[in-house]
XYZ file of N, CA and C in Angstrom:
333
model
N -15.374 -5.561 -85.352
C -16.820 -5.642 -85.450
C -17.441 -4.835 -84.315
N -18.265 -3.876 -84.829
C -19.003 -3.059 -83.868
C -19.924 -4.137 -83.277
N -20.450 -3.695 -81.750
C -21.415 -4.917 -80.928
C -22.627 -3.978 -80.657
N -23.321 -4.133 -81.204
C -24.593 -3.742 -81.030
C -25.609 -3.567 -79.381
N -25.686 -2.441 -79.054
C -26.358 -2.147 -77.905
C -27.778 -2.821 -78.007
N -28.277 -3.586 -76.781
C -29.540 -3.417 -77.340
C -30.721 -2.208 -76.817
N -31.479 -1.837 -77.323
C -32.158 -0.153 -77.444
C -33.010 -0.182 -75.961
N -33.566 -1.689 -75.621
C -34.239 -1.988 -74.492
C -33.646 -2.945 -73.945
N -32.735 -2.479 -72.700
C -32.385 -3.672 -72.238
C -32.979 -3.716 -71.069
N -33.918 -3.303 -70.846
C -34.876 -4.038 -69.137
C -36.136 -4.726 -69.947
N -36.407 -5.317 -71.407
C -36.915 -5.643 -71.846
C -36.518 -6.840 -72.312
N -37.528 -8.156 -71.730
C -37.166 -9.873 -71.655
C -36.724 -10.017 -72.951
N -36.029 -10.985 -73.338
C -35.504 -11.850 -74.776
C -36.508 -12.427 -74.677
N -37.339 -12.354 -75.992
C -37.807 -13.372 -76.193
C -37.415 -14.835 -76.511
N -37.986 -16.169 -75.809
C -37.122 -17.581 -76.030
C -38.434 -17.649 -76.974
N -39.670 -17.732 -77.695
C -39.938 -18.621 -78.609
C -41.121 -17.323 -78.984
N -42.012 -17.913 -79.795
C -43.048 -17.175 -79.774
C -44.617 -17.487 -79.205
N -45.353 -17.041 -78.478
C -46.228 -17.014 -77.226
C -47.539 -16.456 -77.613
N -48.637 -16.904 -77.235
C -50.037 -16.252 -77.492
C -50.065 -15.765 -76.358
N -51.311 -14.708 -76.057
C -51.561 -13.966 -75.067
C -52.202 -15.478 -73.798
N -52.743 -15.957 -74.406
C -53.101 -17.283 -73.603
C -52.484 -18.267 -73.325
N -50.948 -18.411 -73.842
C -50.501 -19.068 -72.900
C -49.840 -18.630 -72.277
N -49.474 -17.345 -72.106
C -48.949 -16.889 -70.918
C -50.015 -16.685 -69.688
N -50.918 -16.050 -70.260
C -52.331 -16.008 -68.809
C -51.967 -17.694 -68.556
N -51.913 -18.242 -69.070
C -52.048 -20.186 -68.237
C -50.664 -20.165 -67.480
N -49.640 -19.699 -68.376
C -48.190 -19.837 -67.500
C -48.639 -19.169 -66.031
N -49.346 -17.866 -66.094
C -49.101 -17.106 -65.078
C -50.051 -18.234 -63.818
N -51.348 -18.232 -64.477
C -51.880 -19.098 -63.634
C -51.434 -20.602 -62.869
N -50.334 -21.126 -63.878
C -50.171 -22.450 -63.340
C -48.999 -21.804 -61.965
N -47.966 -21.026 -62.468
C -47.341 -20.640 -61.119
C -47.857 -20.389 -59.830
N -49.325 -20.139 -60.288
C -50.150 -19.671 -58.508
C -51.020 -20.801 -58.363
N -50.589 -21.842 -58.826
C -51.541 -22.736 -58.454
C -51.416 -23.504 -57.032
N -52.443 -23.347 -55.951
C -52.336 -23.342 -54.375
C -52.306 -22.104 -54.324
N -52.406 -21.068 -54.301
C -52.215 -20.148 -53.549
C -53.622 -19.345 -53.982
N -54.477 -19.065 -53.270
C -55.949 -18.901 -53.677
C -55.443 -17.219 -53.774
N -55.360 -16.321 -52.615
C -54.900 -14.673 -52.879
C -54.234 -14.425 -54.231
N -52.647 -15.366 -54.958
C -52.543 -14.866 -55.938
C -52.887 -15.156 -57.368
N -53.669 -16.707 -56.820
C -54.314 -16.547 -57.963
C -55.509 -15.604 -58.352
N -56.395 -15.414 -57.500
C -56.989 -14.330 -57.638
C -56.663 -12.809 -58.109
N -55.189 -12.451 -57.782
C -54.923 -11.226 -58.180
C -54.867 -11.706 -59.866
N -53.924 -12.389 -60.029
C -53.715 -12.491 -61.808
C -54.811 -12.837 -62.058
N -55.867 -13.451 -61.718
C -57.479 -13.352 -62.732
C -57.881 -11.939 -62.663
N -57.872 -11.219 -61.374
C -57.860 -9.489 -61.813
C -57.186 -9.002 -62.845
N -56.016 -9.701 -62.894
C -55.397 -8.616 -64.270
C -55.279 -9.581 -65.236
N -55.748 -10.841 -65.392
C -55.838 -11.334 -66.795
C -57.409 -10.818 -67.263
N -58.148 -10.359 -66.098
C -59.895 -9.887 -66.751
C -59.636 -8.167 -66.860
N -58.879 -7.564 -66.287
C -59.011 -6.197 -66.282
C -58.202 -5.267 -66.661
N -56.873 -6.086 -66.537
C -54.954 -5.220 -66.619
C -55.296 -5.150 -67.895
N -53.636 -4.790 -68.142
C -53.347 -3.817 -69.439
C -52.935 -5.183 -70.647
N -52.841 -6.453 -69.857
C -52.794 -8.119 -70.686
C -50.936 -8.107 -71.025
N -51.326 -9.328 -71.380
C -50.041 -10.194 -71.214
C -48.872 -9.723 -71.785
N -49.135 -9.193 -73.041
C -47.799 -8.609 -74.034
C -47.363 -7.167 -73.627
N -48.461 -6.296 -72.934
C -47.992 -4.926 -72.210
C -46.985 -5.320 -71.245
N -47.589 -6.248 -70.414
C -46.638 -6.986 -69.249
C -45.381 -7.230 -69.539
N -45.391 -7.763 -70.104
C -43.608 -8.650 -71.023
C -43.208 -7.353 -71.712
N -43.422 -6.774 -72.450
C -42.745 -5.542 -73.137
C -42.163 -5.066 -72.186
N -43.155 -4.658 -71.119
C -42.709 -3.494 -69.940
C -41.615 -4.621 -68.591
N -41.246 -5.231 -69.277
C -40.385 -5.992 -68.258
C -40.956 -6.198 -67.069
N -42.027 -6.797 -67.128
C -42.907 -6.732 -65.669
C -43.000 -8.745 -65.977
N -43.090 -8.778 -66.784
C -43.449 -10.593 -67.224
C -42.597 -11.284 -66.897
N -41.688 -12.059 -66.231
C -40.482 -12.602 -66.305
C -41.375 -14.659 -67.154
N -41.015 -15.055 -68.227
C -41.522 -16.106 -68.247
C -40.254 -17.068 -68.468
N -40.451 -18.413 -68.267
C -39.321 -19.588 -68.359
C -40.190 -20.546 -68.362
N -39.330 -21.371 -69.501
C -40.041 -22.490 -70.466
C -39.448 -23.907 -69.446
N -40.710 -24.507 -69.012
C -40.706 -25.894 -68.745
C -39.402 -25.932 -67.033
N -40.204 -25.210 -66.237
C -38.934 -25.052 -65.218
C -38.899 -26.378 -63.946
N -39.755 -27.790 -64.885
C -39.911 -28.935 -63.798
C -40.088 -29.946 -65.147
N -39.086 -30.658 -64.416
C -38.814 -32.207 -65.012
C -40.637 -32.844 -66.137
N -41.500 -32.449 -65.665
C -42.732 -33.024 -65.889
C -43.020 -32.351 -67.523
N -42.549 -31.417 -67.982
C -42.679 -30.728 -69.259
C -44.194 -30.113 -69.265
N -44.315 -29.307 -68.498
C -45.934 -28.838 -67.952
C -45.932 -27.709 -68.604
N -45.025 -26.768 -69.459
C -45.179 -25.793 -69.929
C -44.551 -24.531 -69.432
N -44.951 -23.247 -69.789
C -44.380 -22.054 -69.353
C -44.712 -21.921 -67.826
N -43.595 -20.947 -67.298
C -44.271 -20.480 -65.912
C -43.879 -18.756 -66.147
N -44.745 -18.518 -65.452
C -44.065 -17.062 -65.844
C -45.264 -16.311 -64.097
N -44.505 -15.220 -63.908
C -44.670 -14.259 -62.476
C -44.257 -12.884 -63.050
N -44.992 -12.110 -62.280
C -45.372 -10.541 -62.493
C -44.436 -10.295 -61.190
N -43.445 -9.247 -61.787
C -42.500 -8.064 -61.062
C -43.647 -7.034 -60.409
N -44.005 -7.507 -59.239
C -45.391 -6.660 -58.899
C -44.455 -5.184 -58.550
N -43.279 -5.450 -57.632
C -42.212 -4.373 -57.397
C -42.175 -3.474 -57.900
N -41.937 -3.487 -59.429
C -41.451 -2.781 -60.394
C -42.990 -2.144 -61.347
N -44.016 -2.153 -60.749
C -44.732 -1.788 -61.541
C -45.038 -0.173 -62.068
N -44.664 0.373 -60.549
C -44.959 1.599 -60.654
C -43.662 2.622 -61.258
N -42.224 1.763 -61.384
C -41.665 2.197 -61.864
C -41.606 2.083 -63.616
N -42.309 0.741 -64.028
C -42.273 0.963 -65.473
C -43.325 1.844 -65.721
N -44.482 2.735 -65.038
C -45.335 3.982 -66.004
C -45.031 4.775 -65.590
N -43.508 5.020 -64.451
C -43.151 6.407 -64.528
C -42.103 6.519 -65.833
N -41.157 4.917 -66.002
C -40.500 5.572 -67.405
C -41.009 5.442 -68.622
N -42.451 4.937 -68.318
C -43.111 5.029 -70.357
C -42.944 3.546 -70.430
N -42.325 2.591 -69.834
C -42.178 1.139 -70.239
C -43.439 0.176 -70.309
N -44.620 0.537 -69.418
C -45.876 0.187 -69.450
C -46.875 1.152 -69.655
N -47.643 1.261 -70.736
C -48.832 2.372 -70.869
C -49.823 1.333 -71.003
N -50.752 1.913 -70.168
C -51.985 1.444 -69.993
C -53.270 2.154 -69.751
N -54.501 1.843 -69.711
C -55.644 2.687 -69.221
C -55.435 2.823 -67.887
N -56.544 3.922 -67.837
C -56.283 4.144 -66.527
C -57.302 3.000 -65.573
N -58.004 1.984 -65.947
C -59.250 1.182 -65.662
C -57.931 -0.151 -65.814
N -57.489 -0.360 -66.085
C -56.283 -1.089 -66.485
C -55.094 -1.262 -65.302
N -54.622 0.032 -65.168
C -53.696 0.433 -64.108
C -54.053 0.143 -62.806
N -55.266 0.605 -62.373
C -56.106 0.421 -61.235
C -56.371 -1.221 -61.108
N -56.511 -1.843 -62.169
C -56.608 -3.015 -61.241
C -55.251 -4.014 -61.614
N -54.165 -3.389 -62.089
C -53.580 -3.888 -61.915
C -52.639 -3.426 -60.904
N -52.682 -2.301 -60.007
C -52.163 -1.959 -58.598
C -53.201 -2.511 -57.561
N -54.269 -3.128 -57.972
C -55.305 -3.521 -57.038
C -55.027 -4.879 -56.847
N -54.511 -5.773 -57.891
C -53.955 -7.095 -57.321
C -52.218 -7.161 -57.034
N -51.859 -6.154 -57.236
C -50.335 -6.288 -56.297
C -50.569 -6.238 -55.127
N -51.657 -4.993 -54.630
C -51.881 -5.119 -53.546
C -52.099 -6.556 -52.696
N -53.066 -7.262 -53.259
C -53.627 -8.496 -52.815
C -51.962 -8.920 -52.695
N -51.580 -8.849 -53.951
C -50.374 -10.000 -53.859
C -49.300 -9.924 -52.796
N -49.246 -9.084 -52.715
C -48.228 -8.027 -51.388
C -48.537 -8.542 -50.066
N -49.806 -8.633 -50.267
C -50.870 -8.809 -48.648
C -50.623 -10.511 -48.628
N -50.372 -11.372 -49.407
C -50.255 -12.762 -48.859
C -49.304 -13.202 -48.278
């Protein structure tokens, strides 16, 4: 039996299927206390390129229910890796898009 490559592999498995809103909540509940990053992800849940560009471009890392309490997704932005997914094509975005989403790594970087 031939084993099948997969075509994107810096691109997450999906575990279930996800609205764009509950990942903006996953992202948000992970920064919850931390006023700087929550602020950056309300920059890029009001301005970025949104949630499913994120996850395509392997920038999304999300995990289902990661505390005893069953509170839902958590999911965090590969701020690292950002500038390397639009040099290989893995994230396309506007350019009004891009900008603020290098404008809250920054923040995020800075906490």
């Amino acid at each position: 039996m031939i084993e099948r490559q997969d075509p994107w592999p810096r691109r997450p498995q999906l575990l279930g299927v996800w609205t764009a809103q509950e990942l903006e909540v996953a992202l948000v509940r992970t920064a919850y206390g931390d006023a700087e990053l929550e602020s950056a992800l309300q920059l890029v849940i009001d301005q970025g390129p949104g949630a499913f560009a994120l996850l395509a471009a392997g920038l999304l890392t999300v995990q289902p229910d990661v505390d005893d309490l069953g509170g839902g997704l958590w999911a965090e932005i590969e701020w690292a890796d950002i500038d390397d997914a639009v040099i290989t094509g893995a994230l396309r975005a506007e350019p009004g898009e891009l900008a603020a989403l290098r404008k809250a790594a920054r923040v995020a970087a800075d906490r």
